[in-house]
XYZ file of C-alpha atoms in Angstrom:
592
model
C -27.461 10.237 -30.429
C -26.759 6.495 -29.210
C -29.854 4.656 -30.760
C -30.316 0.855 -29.815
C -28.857 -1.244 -32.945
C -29.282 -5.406 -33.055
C -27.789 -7.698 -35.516
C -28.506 -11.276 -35.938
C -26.098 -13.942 -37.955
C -27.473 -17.510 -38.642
C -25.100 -19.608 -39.772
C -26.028 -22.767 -38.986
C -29.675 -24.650 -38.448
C -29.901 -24.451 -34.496
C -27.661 -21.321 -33.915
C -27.637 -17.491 -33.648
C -24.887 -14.754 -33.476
C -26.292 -11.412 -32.449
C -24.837 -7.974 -31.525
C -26.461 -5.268 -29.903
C -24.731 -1.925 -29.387
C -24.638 2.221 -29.171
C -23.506 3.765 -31.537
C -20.601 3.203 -34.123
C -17.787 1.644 -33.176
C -14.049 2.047 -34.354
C -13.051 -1.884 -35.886
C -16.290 -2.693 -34.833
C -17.139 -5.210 -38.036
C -19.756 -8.109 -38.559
C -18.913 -11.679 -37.780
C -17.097 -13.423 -40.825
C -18.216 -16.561 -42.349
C -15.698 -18.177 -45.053
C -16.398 -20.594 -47.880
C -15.599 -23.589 -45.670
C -18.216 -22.629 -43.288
C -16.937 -21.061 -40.539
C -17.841 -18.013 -39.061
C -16.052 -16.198 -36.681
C -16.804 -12.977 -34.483
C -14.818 -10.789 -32.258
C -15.257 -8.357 -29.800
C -12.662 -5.986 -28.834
C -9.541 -5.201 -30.902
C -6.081 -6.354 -31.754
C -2.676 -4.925 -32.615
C 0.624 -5.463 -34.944
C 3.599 -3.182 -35.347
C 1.338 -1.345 -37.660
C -1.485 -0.578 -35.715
C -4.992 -2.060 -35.448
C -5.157 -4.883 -37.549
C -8.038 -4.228 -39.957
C -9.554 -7.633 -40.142
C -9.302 -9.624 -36.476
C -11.876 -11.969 -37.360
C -9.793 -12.760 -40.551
C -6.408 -13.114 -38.439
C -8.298 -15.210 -35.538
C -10.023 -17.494 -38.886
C -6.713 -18.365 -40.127
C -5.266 -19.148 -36.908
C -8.309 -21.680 -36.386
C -7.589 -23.376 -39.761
C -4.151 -23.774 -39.586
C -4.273 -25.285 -36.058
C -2.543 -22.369 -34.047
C -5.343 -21.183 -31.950
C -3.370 -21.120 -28.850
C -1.483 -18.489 -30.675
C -3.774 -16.195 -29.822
C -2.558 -15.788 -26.252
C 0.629 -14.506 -27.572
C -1.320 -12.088 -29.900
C -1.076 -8.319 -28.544
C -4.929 -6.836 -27.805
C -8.049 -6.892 -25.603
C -9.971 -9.315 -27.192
C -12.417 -12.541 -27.388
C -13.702 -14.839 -30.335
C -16.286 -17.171 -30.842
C -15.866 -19.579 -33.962
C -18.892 -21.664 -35.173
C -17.338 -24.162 -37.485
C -20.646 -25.715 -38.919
C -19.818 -28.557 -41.050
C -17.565 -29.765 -38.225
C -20.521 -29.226 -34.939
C -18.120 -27.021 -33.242
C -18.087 -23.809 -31.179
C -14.911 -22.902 -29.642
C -14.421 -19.714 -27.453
C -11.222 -17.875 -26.724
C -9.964 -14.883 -24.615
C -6.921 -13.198 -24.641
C -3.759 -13.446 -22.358
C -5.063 -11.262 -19.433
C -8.881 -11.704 -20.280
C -9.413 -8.183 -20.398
C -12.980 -8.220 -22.569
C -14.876 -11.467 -20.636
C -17.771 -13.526 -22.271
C -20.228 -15.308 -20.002
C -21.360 -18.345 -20.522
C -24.372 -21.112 -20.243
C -24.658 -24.835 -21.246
C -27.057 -27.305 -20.272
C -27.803 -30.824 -22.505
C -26.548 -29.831 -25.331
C -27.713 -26.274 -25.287
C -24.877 -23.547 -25.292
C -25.922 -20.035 -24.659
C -22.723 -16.824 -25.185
C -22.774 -13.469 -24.446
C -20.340 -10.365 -23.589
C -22.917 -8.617 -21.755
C -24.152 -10.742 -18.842
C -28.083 -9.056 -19.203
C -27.986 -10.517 -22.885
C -27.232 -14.126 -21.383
C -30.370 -12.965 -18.582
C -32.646 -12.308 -21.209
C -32.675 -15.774 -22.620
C -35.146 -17.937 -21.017
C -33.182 -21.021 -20.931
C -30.623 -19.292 -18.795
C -31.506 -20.009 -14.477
C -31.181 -17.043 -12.087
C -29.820 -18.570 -9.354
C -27.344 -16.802 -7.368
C -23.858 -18.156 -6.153
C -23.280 -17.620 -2.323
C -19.672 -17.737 -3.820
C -19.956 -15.253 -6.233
C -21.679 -13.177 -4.124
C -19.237 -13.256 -1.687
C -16.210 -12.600 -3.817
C -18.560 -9.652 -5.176
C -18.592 -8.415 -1.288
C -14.751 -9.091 -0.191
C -13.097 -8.437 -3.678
C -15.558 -5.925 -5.339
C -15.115 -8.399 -8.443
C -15.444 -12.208 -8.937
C -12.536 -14.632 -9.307
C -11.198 -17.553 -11.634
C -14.442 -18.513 -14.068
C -17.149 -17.382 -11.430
C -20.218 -14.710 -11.801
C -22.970 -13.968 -9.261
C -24.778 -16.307 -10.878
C -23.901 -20.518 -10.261
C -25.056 -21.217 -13.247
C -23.530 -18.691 -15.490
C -19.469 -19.081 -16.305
C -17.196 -16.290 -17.469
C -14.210 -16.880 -19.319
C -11.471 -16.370 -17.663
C -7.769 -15.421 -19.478
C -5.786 -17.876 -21.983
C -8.740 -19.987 -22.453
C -9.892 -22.089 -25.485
C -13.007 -23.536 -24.715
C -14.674 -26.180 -27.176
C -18.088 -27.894 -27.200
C -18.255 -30.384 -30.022
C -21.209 -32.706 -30.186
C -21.861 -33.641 -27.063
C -18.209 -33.102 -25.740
C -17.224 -30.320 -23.713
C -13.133 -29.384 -23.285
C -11.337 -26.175 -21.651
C -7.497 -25.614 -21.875
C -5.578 -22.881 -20.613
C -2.943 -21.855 -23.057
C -0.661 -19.696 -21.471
C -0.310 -19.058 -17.638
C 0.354 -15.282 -16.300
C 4.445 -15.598 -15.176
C 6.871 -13.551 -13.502
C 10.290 -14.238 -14.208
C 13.858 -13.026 -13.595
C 15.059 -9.920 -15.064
C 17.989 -9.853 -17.212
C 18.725 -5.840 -16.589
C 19.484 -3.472 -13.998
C 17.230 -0.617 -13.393
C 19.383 2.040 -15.644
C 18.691 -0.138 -18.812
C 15.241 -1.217 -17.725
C 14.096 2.167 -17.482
C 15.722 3.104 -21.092
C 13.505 -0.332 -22.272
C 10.443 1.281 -20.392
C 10.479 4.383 -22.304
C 11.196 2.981 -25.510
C 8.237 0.362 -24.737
C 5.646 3.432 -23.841
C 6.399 4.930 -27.272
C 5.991 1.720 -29.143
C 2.646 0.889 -27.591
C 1.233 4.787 -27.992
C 2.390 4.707 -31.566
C 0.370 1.570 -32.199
C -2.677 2.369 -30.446
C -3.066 6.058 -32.480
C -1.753 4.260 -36.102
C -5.290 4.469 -37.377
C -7.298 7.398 -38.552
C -9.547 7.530 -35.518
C -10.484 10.350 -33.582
C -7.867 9.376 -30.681
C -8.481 10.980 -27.406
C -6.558 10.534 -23.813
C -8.380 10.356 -20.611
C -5.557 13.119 -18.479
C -5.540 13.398 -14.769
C -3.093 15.673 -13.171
C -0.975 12.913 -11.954
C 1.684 10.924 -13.653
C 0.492 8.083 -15.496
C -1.818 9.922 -18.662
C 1.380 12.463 -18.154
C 3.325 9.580 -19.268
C 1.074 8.607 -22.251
C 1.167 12.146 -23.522
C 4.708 12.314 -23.551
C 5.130 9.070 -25.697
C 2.426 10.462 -27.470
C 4.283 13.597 -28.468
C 7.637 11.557 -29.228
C 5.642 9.113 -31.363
C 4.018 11.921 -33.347
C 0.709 11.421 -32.244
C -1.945 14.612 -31.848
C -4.442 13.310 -28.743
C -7.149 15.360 -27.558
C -6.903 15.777 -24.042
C -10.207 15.528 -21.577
C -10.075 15.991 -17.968
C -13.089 14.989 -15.621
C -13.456 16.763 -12.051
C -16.341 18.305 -10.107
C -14.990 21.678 -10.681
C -11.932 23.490 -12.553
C -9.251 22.361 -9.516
C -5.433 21.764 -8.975
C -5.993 18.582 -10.867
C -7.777 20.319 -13.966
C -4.973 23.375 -13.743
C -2.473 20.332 -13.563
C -3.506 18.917 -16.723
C -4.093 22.204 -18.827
C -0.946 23.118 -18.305
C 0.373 19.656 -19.140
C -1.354 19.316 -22.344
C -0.227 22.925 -23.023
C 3.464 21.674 -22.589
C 2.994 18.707 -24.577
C 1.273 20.714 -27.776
C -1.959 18.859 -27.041
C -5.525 19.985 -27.186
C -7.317 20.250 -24.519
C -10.831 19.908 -22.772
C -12.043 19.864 -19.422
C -15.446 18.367 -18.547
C -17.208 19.376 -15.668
C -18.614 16.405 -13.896
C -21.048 18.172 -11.322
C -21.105 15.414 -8.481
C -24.688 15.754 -8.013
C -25.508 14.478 -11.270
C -23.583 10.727 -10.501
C -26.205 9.205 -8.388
C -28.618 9.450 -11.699
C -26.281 7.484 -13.554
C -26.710 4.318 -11.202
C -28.945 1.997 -12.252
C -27.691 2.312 -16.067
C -23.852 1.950 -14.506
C -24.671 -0.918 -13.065
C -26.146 -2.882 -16.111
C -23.200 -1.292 -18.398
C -20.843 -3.424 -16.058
C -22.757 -6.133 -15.755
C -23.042 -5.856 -12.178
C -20.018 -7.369 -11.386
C -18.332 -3.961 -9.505
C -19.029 -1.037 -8.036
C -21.107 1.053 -10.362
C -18.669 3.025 -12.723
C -20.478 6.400 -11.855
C -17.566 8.881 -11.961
C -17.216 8.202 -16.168
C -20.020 6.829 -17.159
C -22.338 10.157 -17.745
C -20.010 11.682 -19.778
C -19.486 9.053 -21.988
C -22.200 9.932 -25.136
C -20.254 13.796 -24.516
C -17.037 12.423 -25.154
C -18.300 9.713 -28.044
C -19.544 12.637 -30.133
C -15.750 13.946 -30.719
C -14.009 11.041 -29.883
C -13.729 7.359 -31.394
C -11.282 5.730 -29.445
C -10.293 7.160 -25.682
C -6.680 6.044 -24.367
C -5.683 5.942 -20.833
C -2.670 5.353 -18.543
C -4.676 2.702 -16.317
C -3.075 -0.152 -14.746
C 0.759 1.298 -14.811
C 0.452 2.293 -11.202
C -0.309 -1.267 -10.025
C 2.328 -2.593 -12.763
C 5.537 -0.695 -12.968
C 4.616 1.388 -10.001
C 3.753 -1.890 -8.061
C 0.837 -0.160 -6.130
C -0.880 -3.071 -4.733
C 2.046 -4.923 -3.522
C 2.748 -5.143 0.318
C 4.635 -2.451 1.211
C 5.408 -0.469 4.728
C 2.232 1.092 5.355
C 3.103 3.478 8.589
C 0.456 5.870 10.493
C 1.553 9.752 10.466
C -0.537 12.601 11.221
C -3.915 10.298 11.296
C -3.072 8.750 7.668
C -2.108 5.823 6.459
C 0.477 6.332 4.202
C 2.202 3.888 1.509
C 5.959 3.818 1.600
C 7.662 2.549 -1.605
C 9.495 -0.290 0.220
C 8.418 -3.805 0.443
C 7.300 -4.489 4.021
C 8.298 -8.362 5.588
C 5.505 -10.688 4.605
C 5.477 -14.665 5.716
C 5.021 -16.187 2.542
C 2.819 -15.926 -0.776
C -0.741 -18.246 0.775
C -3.950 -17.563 -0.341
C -4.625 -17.263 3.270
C -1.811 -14.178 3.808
C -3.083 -12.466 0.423
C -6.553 -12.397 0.935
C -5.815 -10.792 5.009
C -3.954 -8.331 3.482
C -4.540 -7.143 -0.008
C -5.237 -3.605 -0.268
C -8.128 -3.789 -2.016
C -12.160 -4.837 -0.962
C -13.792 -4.800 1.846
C -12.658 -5.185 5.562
C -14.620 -8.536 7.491
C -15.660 -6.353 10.339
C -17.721 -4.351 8.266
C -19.082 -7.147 6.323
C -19.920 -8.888 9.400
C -22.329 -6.376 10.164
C -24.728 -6.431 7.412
C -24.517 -10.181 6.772
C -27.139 -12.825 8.152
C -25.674 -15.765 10.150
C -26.200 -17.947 7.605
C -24.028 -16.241 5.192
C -21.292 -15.434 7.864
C -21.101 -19.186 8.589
C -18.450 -20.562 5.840
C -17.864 -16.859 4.948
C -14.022 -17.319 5.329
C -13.527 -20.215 3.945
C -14.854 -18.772 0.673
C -13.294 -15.850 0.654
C -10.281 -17.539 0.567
C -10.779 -20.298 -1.792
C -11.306 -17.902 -4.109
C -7.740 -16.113 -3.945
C -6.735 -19.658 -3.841
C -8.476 -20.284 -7.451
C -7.329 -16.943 -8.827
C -3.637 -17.914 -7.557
C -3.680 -21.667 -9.304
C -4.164 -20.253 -12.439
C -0.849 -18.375 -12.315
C 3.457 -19.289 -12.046
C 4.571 -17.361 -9.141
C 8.060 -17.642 -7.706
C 8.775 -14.737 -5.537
C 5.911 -15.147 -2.565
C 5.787 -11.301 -3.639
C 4.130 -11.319 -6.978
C 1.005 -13.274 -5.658
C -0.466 -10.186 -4.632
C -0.036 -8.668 -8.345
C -1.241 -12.252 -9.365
C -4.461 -11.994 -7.855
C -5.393 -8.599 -9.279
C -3.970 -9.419 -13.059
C -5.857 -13.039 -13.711
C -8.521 -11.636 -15.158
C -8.230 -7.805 -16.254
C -12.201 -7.912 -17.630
C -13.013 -8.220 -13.724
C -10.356 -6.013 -11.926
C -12.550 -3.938 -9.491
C -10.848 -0.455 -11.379
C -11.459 -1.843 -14.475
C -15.220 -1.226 -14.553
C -14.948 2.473 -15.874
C -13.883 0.821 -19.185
C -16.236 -2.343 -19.442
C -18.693 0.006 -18.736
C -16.989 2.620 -21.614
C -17.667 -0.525 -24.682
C -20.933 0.128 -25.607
C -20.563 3.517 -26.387
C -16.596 4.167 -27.030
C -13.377 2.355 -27.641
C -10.679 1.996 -24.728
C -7.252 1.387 -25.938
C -5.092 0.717 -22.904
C -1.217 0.858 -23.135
C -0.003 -0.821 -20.481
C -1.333 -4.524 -21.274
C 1.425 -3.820 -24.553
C 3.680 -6.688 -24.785
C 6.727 -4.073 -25.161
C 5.350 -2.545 -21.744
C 3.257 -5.671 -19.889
C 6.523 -8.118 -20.597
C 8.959 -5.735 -18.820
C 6.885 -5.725 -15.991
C 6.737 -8.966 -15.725
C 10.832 -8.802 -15.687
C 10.787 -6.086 -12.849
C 11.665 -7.519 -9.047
C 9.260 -6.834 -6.279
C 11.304 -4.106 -4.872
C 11.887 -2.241 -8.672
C 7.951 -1.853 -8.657
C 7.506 -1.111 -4.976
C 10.031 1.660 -5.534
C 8.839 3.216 -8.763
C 12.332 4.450 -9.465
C 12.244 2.945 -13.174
C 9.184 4.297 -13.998
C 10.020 7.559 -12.926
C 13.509 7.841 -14.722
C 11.536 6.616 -17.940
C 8.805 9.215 -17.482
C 11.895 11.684 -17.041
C 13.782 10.640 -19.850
C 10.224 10.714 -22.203
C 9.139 14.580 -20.605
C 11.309 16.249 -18.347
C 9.905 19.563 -19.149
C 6.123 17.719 -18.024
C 7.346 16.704 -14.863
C 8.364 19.627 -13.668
C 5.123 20.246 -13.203
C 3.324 19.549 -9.856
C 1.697 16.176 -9.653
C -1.992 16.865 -8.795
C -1.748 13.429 -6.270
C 0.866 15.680 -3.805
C 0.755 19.643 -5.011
C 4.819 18.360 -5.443
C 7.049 18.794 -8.222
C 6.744 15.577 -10.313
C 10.533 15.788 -10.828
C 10.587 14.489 -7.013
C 11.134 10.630 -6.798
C 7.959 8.760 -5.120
C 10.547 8.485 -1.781
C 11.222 12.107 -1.983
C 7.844 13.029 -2.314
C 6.689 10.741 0.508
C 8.968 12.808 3.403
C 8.204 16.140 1.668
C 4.305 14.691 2.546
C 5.627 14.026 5.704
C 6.772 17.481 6.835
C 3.459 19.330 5.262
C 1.390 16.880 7.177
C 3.490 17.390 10.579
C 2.948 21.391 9.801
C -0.829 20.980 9.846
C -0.595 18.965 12.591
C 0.764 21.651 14.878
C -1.735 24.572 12.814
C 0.750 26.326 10.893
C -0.675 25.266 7.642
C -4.261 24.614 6.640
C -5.850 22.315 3.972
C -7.468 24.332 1.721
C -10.966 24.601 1.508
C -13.611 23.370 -1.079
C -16.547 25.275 -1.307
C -18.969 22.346 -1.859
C -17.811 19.355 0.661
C -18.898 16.805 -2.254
C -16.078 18.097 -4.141
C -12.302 16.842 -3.987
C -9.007 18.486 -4.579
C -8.811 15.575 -8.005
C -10.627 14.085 -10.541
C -13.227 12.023 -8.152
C -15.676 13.279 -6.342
C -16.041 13.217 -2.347
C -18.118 10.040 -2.115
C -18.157 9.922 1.630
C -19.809 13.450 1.562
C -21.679 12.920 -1.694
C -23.577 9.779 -0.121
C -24.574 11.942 2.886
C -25.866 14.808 0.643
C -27.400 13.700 -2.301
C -30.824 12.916 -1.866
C -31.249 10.398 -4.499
C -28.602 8.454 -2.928
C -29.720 8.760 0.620
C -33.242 7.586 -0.374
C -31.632 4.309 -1.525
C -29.526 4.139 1.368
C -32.275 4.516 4.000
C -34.215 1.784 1.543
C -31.637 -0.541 2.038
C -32.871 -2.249 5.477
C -36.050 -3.014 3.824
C -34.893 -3.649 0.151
C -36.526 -6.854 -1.051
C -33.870 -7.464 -3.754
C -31.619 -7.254 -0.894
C -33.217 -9.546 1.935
C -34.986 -12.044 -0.550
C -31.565 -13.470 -0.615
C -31.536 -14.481 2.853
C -27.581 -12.629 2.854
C -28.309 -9.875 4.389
C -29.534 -8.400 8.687
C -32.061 -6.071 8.386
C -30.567 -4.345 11.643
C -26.893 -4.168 10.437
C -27.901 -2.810 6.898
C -29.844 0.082 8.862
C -26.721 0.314 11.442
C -24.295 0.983 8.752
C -26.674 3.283 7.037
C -26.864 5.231 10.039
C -23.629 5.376 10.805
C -22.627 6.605 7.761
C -24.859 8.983 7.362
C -24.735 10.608 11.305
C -20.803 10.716 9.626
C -19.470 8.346 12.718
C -17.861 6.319 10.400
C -16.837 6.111 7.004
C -18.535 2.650 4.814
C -18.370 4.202 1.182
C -16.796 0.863 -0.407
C -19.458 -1.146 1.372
C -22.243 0.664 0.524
C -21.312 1.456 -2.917
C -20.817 -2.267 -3.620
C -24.634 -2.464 -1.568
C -26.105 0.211 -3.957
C -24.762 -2.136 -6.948
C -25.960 -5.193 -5.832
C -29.466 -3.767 -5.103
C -29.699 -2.154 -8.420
C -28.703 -4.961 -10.240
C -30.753 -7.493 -8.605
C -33.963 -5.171 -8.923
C -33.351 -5.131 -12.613
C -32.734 -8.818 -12.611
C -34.843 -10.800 -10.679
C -33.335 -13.755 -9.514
C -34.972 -17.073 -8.449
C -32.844 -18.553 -5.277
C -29.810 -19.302 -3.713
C -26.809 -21.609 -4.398
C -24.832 -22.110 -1.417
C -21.893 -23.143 -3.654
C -17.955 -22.565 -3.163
């Protein structure tokens, strides 16, 4: 159903445009050469009040000729351009104001090699397989690479608000607009009307064309909020629910789509089918996460009734401020995320990176690593939140933890589901809007941490939706987040004492949501405890000179014997491996 289609463009002696894709994609059009010579091409999309525009090579042309090209960090999309202007010897790239679709890129004497898929840059000879000790180590702390860096040192990616320009021999990059948080000029009763008003605008765009428009709906809050603005904007969605059997979270949704006068779909996603997904995961992500492997199997399923898919990703860790630093207290053998801003020391690089909520703790890292990579280890990991940081305006110390996730959206570690999701289906995003993304950037620190605009605006868009449970708690959505928190509380004090159980799953891979049980599923699935008990002895692996023989086997084993819990470690490990067996490599860089 998804056969292998390539394109080539020449239009100029000594360069190539090429595209190579599955299957049809919605505003998916051929690069655009004008009478003057230049020729333009585009990946991803952009919007105006009206929709899609129909023609963004045509809109990103004229911006080139009339000398506005640093316009286009203003423009409202997930997008990047290349521009061969011929007559003049120029190539300029561009990327949009979050860098949500990145292109990697080559250049050596004069030669300039481009590519959105970072096995398409492997492929060409010219291109060196080095890998980056820093790349690799952001890979391993961050689950994603920072600022302009890949895993490879000689291989660049884009990073956001970027025009780059080689000309001749010269070479010039300029950011053109910096990521800022600034002071609001509401209070939280009007910035919750502007929220709600902003989640309608940015649905209606996003389903103003006559695709097939589908929403990816969980039985939590966010997709819950898209299908409300949905409904108020007029828009039919088909709505498709993923889980490893028909749970609270699938009952959650039904019922919500149901509500909302939406169709509705659920797609069983068996979890023993994931681990066969990994190796083509890996490639459709370039390697630079975790495999996507919850998605990514279902994707041709969806593709065949669906054009474009939206989503409510990225408005908990925006409006809902889920990443910030907030009290974290221990109850009932859980950590548990209060929606108040805990006391932090200041904003540093150094007091981000020891405390973001995201990656992968030292101590297990420390295991697996050889002492040559340890040595210099922390000193990398936190030049790169510095670099990630200096490409941003912060103010309040707070927002630098927001700052580091946000520089470059193309390589947020939960973005890979929907880098992965390009090559065979369109992902339309809401919350990067401008109408949405701008008042976010308006909210304080302790607004987001709090979540109480967001939830008055999801109230105000769907009351009679959030009286239904959230699938996240088995609470009434109608609950605010603090509310919901003590309620969480009390249940967990209850089964502490054995007057209430969790209920039971009859197949331990499975969860209670939409993902599967990857601690369990790791210990269980044979495929992936073949490649785990490989890993001590992986050549892709130890070649590198990275990794301890002894502590890959220890954490293996540990795992496994179920004496501790490394599933973000060795998922990241199963990544790496697979991507480096597909893509041999020819040393090590001890760069950063």
């Amino acid at each position: 159903a998804f056969g292998h289609q390539v394109s080539v463009l020449a239009p100029a002696p000594d360069i190539a445009l090429g595209k190579a894709r599955l299957g049809r994609l919605v505003g998916d059009t051929p690069p655009l050469t004008g009478e003057d010579g230049v020729t333009v091409a585009v990946g991803g999309e952009i919007f105006d009040d009206a929709g899609p525009v129909a023609d963004a090579a045509a809109l990103i042309a004229a911006h080139y000729r009339n000398g506005t090209l640093e316009r286009l960090a203003w423009l409202n999309g997930n997008f990047a351009a290349l521009i061969v202007d011929a007559p003049r010897r120029r190539i300029v790239l561009a990327s949009d104001r979050l860098g949500s679709y990145t292109l990697f890129v080559w250049r050596r004497n004069g030669a300039l090699a481009v590519a959105s898929r970072l096995d398409a840059l492997l492929a060409d000879d010219r291109v060196p397989r080095r890998l980056s000790l820093q790349g690799v180590t952001e890979l391993l702390c961050y689950q994603r690479t920072v600022a302009d860096h890949t895993q490879y040192a000689d291989i660049r990616a884009l990073p956001a608000a970027q025009i780059w320009t080689a000309q001749d021999d010269s070479w010039d990059e300029r950011q053109t607009r910096r990521l800022a948080w600034r002071g609001s000029d509401f209070d939280e009763a009007e910035g919750a009307e502007r929220l709600a008003h902003g989640m309608v605008t940015a649905v209606r765009r996003r389903t103003a064309d006559a695709a097939r428009h589908g929403l990816l709906l969980s039985g939590g809050l966010d997709a819950r909020w898209v299908m409300a603005a949905a409904r108020k904007a007029g828009a039919a969605l088909s709505c498709l629910t993923l889980a490893s059997h028909d749970n609270l979270e699938v009952a959650v949704a039904r019922e919500s789509a149901a509500r909302a006068g939406m169709t509705f779909q659920f797609l069983p996603n068996p979890p023993g089918q994931l681990s066969a997904n990994l190796d083509a995961a890996t490639r459709a992500s370039d390697g630079l996460f975790s495999a996507p492997l919850n998605l990514f199997g279902a994707l041709p399923k969806i593709a065949e009734s669906h054009d474009v898919l939206l989503s409510g990703h990225g408005l908990d860790y925006t409006l809902r401020g889920y990443y910030l630093p907030c009290v974290t207290p221990h109850v009932a053998g859980s950590v548990t995320r209060l929606p108040k801003l805990r006391a932090i020391p200041d904003g540093r690089p150094q007091t981000v990176a020891d405390s973001l909520r995201v990656g992968i703790g030292r101590a297990a890292l420390a295991g697996v690593l050889s002492a040559a990579a340890r040595a210099g280890w922390d000193e990398r990991r936190v030049n790169a939140m510095a670099a990630a940081l200096a490409s941003v305006d912060i103010e309040d110390p707070y927002d630098a933890w927001d700052a580091f996730l946000l520089h470059n959206l193309g390589r947020h570690y939960a973005y890979n589901d929907f880098v992965a999701m390009r090559s065979v289906i369109v992902h339309r995003p809401v919350t990067f809007d401008p109408d949405l993304f701008d008042l976010y950037l308006a909210m304080k620190p302790e607004w987001r941490a709090a979540g109480r605009m967001a939830h008055t605006a999801m109230k105000a868009l769907g009351p009679d939706l959030m009286a239904l449970p959230d699938a996240n708690s088995a609470l009434s959505a109608n609950h605010g987040f603090a509310t919901q928190i003590l309620l969480l509380f009390a249940r967990a004090a209850v089964r502490r004492v054995g007057l209430m159980r969790n209920p039971l799953l009859a197949d331990p891979t499975w969860s209670h949501g939409s993902w599967s049980n990857y601690d369990e599923l790791l210990r269980r699935d044979e495929r992936f405890v073949a490649r785990l008990n490989g890993l001590a002895q992986n050549p892709a692996l130890l070649d590198s000179g990275l990794f301890e023989p002894q502590g890959l086997a220890r954490v293996v084993d540990e795992h496994l014997g179920g004496r501790a819990s490394h599933r973000k470690l060795l998922l990241q490990l199963l990544t790496l491996a697979s991507w480096l067996e597909q893509h041999d490599y020819t040393g090590l860089v001890r760069d950063g």
